Coordinates of C-alpha atoms in Angstrom, one line a residue:
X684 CA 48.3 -14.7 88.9
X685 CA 44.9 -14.2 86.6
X686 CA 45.8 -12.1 83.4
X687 CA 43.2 -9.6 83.0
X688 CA 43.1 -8.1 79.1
X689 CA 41.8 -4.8 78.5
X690 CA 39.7 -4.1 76.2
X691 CA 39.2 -0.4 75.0
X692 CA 35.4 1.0 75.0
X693 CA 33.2 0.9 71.9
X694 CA 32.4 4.5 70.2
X695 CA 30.1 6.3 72.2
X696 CA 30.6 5.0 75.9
X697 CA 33.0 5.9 79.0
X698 CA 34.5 3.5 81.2
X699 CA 33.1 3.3 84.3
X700 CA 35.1 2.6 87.4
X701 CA 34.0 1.0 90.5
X702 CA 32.9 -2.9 91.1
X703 CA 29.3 -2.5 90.9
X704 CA 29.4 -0.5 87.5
X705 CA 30.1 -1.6 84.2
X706 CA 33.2 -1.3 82.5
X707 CA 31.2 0.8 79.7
X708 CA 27.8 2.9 80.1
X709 CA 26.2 5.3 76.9
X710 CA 27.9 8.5 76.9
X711 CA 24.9 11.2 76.8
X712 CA 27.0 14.3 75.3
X713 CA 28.0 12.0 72.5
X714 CA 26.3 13.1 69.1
X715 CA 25.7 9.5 68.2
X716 CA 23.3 9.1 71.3
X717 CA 20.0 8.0 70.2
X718 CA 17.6 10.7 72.6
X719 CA 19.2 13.8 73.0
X720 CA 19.4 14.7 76.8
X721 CA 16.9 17.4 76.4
X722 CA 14.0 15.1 75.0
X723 CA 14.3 12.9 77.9
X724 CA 14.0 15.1 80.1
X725 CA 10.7 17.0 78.8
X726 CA 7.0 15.6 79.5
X727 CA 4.5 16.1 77.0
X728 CA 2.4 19.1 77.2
X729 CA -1.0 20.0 75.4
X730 CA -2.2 23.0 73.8
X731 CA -1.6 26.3 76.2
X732 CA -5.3 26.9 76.4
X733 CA -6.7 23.5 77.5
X734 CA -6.8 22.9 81.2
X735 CA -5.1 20.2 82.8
X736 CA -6.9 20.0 85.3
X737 CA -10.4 18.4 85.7
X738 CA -12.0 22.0 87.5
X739 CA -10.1 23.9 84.9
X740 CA -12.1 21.8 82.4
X741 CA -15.5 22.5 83.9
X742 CA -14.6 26.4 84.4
X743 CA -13.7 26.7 80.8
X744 CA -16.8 24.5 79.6
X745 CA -19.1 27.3 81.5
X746 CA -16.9 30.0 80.2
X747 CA -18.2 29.0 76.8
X748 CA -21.6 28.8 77.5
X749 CA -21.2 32.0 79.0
X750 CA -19.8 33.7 76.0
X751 CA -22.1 32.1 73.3
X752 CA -25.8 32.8 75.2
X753 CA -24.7 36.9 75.3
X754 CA -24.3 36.8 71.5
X755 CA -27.4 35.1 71.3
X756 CA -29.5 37.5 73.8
X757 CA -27.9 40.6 72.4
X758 CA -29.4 39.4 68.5
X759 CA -32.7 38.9 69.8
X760 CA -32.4 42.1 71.2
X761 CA -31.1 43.7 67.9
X762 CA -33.3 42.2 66.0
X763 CA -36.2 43.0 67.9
X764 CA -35.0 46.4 67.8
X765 CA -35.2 46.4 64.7
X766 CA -38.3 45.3 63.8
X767 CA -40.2 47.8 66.4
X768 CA -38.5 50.5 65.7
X769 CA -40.3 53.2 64.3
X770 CA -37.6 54.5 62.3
X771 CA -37.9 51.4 59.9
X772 CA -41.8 51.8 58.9
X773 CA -42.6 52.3 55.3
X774 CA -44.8 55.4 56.2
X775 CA -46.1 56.1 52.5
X776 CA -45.9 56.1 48.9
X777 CA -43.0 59.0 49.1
X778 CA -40.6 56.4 50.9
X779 CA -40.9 54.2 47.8
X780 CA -38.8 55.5 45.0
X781 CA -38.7 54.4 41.1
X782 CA -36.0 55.0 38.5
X783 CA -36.3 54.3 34.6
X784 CA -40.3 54.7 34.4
X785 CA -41.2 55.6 30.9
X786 CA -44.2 54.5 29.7
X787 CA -44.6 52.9 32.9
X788 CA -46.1 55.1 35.9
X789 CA -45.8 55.7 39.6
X790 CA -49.6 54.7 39.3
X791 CA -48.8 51.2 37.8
X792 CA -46.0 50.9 40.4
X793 CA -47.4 51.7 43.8
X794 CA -50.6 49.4 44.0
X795 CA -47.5 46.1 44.0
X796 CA -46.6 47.7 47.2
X797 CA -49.9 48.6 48.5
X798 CA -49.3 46.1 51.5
X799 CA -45.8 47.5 52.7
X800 CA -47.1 50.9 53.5
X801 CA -47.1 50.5 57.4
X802 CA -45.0 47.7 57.3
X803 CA -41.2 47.5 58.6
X804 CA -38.5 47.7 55.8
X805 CA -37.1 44.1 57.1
X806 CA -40.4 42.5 56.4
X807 CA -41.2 43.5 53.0
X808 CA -40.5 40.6 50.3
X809 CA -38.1 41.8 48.0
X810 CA -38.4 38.8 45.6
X811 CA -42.4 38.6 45.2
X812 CA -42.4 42.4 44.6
X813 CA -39.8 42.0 41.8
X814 CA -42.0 38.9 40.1
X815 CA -45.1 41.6 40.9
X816 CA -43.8 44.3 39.1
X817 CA -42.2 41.6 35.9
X818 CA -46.0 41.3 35.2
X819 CA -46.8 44.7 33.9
X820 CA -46.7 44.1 30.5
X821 CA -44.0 47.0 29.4
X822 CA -41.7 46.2 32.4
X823 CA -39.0 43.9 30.6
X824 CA -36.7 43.4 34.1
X825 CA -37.2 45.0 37.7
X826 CA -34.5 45.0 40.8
X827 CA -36.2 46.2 44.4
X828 CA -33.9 47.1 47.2
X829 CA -33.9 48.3 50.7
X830 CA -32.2 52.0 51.4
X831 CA -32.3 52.0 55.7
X832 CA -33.8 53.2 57.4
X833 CA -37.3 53.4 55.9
X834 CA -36.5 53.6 51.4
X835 CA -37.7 51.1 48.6
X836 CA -35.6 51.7 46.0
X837 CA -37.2 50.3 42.5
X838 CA -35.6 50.3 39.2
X839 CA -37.2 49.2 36.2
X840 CA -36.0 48.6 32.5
X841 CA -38.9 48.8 29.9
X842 CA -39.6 46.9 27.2
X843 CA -38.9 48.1 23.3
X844 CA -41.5 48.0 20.8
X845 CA -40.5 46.7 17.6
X846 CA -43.8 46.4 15.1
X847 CA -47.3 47.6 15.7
X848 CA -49.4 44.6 15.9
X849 CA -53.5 45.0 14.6
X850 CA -56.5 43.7 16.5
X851 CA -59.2 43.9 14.4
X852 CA -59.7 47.5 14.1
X853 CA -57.0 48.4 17.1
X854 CA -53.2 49.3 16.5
X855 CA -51.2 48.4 19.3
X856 CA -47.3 47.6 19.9
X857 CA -45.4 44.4 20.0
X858 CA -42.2 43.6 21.5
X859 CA -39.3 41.1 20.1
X860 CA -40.5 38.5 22.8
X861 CA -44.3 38.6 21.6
X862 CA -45.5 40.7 24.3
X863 CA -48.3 42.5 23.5
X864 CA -48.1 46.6 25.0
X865 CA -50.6 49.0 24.8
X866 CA -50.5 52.9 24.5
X867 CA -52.7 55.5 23.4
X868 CA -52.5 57.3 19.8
X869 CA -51.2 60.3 21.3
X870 CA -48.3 58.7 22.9
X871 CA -47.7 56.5 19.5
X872 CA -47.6 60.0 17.1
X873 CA -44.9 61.5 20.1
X874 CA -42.6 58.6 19.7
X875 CA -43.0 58.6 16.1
X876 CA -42.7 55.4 15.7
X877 CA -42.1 54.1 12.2
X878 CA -42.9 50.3 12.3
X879 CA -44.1 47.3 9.8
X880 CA -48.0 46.6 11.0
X881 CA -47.9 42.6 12.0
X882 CA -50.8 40.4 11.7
X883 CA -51.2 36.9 12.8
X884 CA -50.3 37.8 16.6
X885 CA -53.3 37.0 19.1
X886 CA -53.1 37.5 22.6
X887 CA -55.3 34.5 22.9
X888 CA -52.0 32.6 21.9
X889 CA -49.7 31.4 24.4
X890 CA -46.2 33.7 24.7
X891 CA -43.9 30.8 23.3
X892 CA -46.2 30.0 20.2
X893 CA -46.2 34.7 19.8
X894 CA -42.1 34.5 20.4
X895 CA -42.1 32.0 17.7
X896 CA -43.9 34.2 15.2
X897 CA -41.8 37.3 16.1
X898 CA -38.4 35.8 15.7
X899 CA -39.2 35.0 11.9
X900 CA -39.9 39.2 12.1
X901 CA -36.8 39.8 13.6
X902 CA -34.7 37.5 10.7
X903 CA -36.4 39.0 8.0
X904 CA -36.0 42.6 9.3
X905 CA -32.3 42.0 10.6
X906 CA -32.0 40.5 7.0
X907 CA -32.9 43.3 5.2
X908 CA -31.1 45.8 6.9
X909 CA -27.9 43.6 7.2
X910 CA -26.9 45.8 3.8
X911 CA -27.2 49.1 5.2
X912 CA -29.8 50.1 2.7
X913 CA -33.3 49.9 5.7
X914 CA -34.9 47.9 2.8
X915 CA -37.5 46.6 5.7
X916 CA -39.1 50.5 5.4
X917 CA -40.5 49.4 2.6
X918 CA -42.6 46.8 3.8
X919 CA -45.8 47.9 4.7
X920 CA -47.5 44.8 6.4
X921 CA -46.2 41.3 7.8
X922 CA -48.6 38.3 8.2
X923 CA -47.1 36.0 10.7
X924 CA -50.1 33.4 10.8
X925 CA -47.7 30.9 9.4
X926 CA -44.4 30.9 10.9
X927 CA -43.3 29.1 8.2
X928 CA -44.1 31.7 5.9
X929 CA -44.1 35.5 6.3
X930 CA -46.4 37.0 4.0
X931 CA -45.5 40.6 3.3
X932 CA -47.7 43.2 1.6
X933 CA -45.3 45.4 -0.6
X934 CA -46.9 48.5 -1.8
X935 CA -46.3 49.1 -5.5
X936 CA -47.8 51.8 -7.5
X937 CA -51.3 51.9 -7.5
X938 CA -51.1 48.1 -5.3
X939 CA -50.2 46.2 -2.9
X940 CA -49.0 42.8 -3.9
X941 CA -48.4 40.3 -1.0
X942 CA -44.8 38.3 -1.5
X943 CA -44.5 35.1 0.3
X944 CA -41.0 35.4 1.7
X945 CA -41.2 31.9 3.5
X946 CA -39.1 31.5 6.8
X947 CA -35.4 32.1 5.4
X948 CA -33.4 33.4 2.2
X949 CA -34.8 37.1 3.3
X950 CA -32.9 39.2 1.3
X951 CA -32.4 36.8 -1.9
X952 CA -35.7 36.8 -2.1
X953 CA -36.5 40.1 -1.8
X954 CA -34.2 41.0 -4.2
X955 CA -35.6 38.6 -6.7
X956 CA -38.8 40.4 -6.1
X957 CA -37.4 43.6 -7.1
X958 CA -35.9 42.6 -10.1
X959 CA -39.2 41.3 -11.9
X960 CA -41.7 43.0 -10.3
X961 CA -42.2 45.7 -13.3
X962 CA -42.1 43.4 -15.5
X963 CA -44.7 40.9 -14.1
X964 CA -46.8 44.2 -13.2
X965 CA -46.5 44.9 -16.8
X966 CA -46.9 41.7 -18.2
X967 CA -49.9 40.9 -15.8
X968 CA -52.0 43.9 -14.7
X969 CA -54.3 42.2 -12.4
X970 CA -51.1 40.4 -10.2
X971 CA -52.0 40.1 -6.7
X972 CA -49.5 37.7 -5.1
X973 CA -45.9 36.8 -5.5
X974 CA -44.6 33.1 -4.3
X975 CA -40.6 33.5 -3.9
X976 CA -40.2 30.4 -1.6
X977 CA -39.1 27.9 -4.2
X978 CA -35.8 28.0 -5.4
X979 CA -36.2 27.3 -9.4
X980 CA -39.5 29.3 -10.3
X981 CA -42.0 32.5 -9.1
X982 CA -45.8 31.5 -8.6
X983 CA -47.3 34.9 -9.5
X984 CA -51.3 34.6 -8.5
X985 CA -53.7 37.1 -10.3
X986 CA -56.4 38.4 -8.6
X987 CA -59.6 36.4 -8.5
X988 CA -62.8 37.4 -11.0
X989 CA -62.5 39.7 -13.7
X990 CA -64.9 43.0 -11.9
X991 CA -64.5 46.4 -13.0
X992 CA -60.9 47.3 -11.0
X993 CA -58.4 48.9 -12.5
X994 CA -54.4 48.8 -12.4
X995 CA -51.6 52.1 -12.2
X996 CA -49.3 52.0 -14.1
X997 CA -45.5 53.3 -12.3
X998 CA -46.2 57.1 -13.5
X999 CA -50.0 56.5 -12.0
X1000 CA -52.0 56.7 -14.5
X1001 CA -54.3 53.9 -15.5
X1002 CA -53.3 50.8 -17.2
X1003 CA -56.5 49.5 -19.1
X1004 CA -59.5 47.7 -17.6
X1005 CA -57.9 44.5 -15.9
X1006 CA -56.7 41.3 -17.9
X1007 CA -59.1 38.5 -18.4
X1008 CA -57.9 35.4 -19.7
X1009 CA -61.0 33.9 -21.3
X1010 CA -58.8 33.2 -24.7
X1011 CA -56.5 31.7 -26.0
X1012 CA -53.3 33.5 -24.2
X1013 CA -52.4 36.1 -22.1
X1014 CA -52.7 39.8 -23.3
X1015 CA -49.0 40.5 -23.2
X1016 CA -45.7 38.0 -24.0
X1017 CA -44.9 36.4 -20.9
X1018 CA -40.9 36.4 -20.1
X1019 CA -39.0 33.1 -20.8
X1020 CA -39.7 30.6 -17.9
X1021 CA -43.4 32.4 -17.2
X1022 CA -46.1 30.6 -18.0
X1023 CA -49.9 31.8 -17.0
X1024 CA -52.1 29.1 -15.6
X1025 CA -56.1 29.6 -14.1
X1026 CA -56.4 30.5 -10.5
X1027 CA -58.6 27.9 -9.4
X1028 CA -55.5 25.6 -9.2
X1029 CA -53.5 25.8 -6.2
X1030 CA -49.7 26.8 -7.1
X1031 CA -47.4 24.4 -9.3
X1032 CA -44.4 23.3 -7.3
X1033 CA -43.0 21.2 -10.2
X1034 CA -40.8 23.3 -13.0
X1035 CA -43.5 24.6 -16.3
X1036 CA -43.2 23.5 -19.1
X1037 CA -44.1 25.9 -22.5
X1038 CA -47.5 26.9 -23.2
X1039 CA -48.6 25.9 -26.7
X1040 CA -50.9 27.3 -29.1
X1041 CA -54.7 26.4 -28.5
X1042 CA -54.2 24.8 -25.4
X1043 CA -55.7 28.0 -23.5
X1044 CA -58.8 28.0 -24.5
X1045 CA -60.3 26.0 -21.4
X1046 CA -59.1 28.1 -19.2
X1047 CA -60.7 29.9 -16.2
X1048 CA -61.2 33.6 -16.0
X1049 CA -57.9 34.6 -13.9
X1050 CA -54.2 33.3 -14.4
X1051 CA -51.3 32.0 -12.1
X1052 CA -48.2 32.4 -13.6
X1053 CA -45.0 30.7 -13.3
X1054 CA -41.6 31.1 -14.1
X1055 CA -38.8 29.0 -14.5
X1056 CA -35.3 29.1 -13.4
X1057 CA -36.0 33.0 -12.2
X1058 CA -33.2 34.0 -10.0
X1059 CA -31.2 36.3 -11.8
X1060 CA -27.3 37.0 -11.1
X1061 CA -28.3 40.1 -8.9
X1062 CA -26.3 42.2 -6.8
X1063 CA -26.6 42.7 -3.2
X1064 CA -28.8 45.6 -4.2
X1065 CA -32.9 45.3 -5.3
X1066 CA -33.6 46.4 -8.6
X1067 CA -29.8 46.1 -10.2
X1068 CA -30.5 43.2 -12.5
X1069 CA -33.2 43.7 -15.6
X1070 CA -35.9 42.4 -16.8
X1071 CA -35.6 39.2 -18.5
X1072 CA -32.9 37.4 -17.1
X1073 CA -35.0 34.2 -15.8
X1074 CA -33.2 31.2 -17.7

């Protein structure tokens, strides 16, 4: 007889009996079964709203179509309604309305829109009416909107004055950007406006080169004040020709000398100036010009010719007939550092020496003088240090 061994099944099978089975198939239930019974069974499916079938397909492709030329027709016909309608006309200049109007007037306003009235609200162009209305010279900024169904809503910010600014014989107003506004003496003595008169600004110029020149005005008056004291009231005149060099006319008793302040060093400067001024007034009757724009001496410039004028003292009254230097020296003992020179030669930049004795007698009929080493320990305050300090 033929042995037969038996052999017990692998992990995960059963024994099969019958002859035309084999002894050991892959048991299904067993957790070690590489497809669980479930996934074998299930056919892939697609998303639930794609059709399977090739109709479906078509219907669904028309469906589409369908929906998206209804949302185009029923647009056209919105926004055809809205463009006929009469509800959405601009009927007049009462359907335009204007908010922060100052110096600016519903009669500078309205002619920008002068093409809208009549038209629908849809169709006016926002963008161009805002540029428009940007080029009146005292609107600063402008926004323009649409209130439905048939409002222009306009608001304007104005610009702000800052100097008056002469034209020959003409006061009008500048702003800080160098734009030049106009306004009528009446409205000028209502505001009561209270500003340095600048010089030097043209409206021939082009806008950068007049924002150039008013941004030296707005240091030197932000430099002034930056103490609390408002010492930029007491200027009386800027000229802003050079902006390199503001050139202030200070009135002083019975004068006006002009102080060249130069493009920085505001304050210093002016502090400087009031430190010395009496002296150099007293010393030198006939100054007409102070140069504070170098660091180690004062070019004081005298007035040219010797004519009949005459100088004020502080309290007023009459100096003398003016100084003429046709001697030897000066009529009154310079300060140390100060040294008078003829006015036919154009300012010394290099330090002066002493003046000796004889030497004068060439000179011309009015002085420059110089001093040395003249910035005196002052305080932050003009008119704290005294006379006679220049090293």
């Amino acid at each position: 007889m033929r042995r037969v061994q038996q052999v017990a099944p692998p992990p995960g099978t059963v024994r099969r009996a019958g002859s035309n089975m084999p002894l050991a198939m892959p048991d299904p239930d067993d957790d070690e079964y590489p497809y669980p019974a479930r996934q074998r069974f299930e056919e892939a499916r697609g998303p639930w709203w794609r059709p399977t079938t090739k109709w479906g397909r078509i219907f669904f492709g028309l469906g589409i179509l369908t929906v998206a030329g209804v949302l185009v027709t029923g647009g056209y016909i919105f926004k055809t309604y809205l463009e006929r309608d009469p509800r959405f006309r601009i009927s007049g200049g009462s359907n335009i309305q204007a908010a922060g109007l100052t110096e600016v007037t519903r009669a500078d306003v309205l002619p920008v829109f002068g093409e809208d009235i009549g038209r629908n609200i849809f169709f006016v162009p926002l963008s161009q009416r805002r540029k428009q209305l940007e080029k009146i010279p005292w609107v600063e900024k402008a926004t323009v909107m649409r209130l439905l169904p048939d409002q222009l809503r306009i608001s304007v910010v104005e610009r702000t004055p800052v100097a008056f600014v002469r034209h020959g014989q003409q006061i009008g107003l500048v702003d800080a950007n160098g734009v030049l506004l106009s306004m009528s003496a009446g409205s000028m003595t209502k505001h009561h406006y209270s500003f340095p008169v600048v010089t030097g600004i043209d409206g021939g110029d082009p806008l950068p080169s007049r924002k150039a020149r008013m941004a030296v005005y707005g240091r030197l008056v932000a430099d002034l004040d930056s103490n609390g004291q408002h010492l930029s009231e007491q200027i009386s005149e800027i000229d802003l020709t050079d902006p390199e060099d503001a050139r202030v006319v200070m009135p002083e008793a019975g004068a006006d000398i002009l102080v060249h302040f130069g493009d920085d060093q505001f304050l210093a400067r002016y502090q400087r100036y009031k430190a010395h001024i009496a002296e150099w007034r007293q010393q030198y009757p006939k100054l007409a010009s102070v140069d504070l724009r170098y660091e180690q001496q004062v070019v004081l410039e005298m007035t040219p010719g010797a004519g009949g004028a005459q100088t004020t003292g502080d309290d007023g009254k009459p100096i003398g007939n003016p100084m003429e230097v046709s001697g030897p020296a000066a009529p009154a003992k310079p300060s140390a550092g100060v040294k008078a020179e003829s006015a036919s030669k154009a300012p010394v930049h290099k330090a002066p020496v002493k003046p000796k004795p004889g030497k004068d007698k060439n000179k011309k009929h009015t002085a420059v003088a110089q001093m040395r080493n003249a910035v005196p320990g002052t305080s932050r305050q003009s008119g704290t240090s005294k006379p006679g300090q220049a090293t």
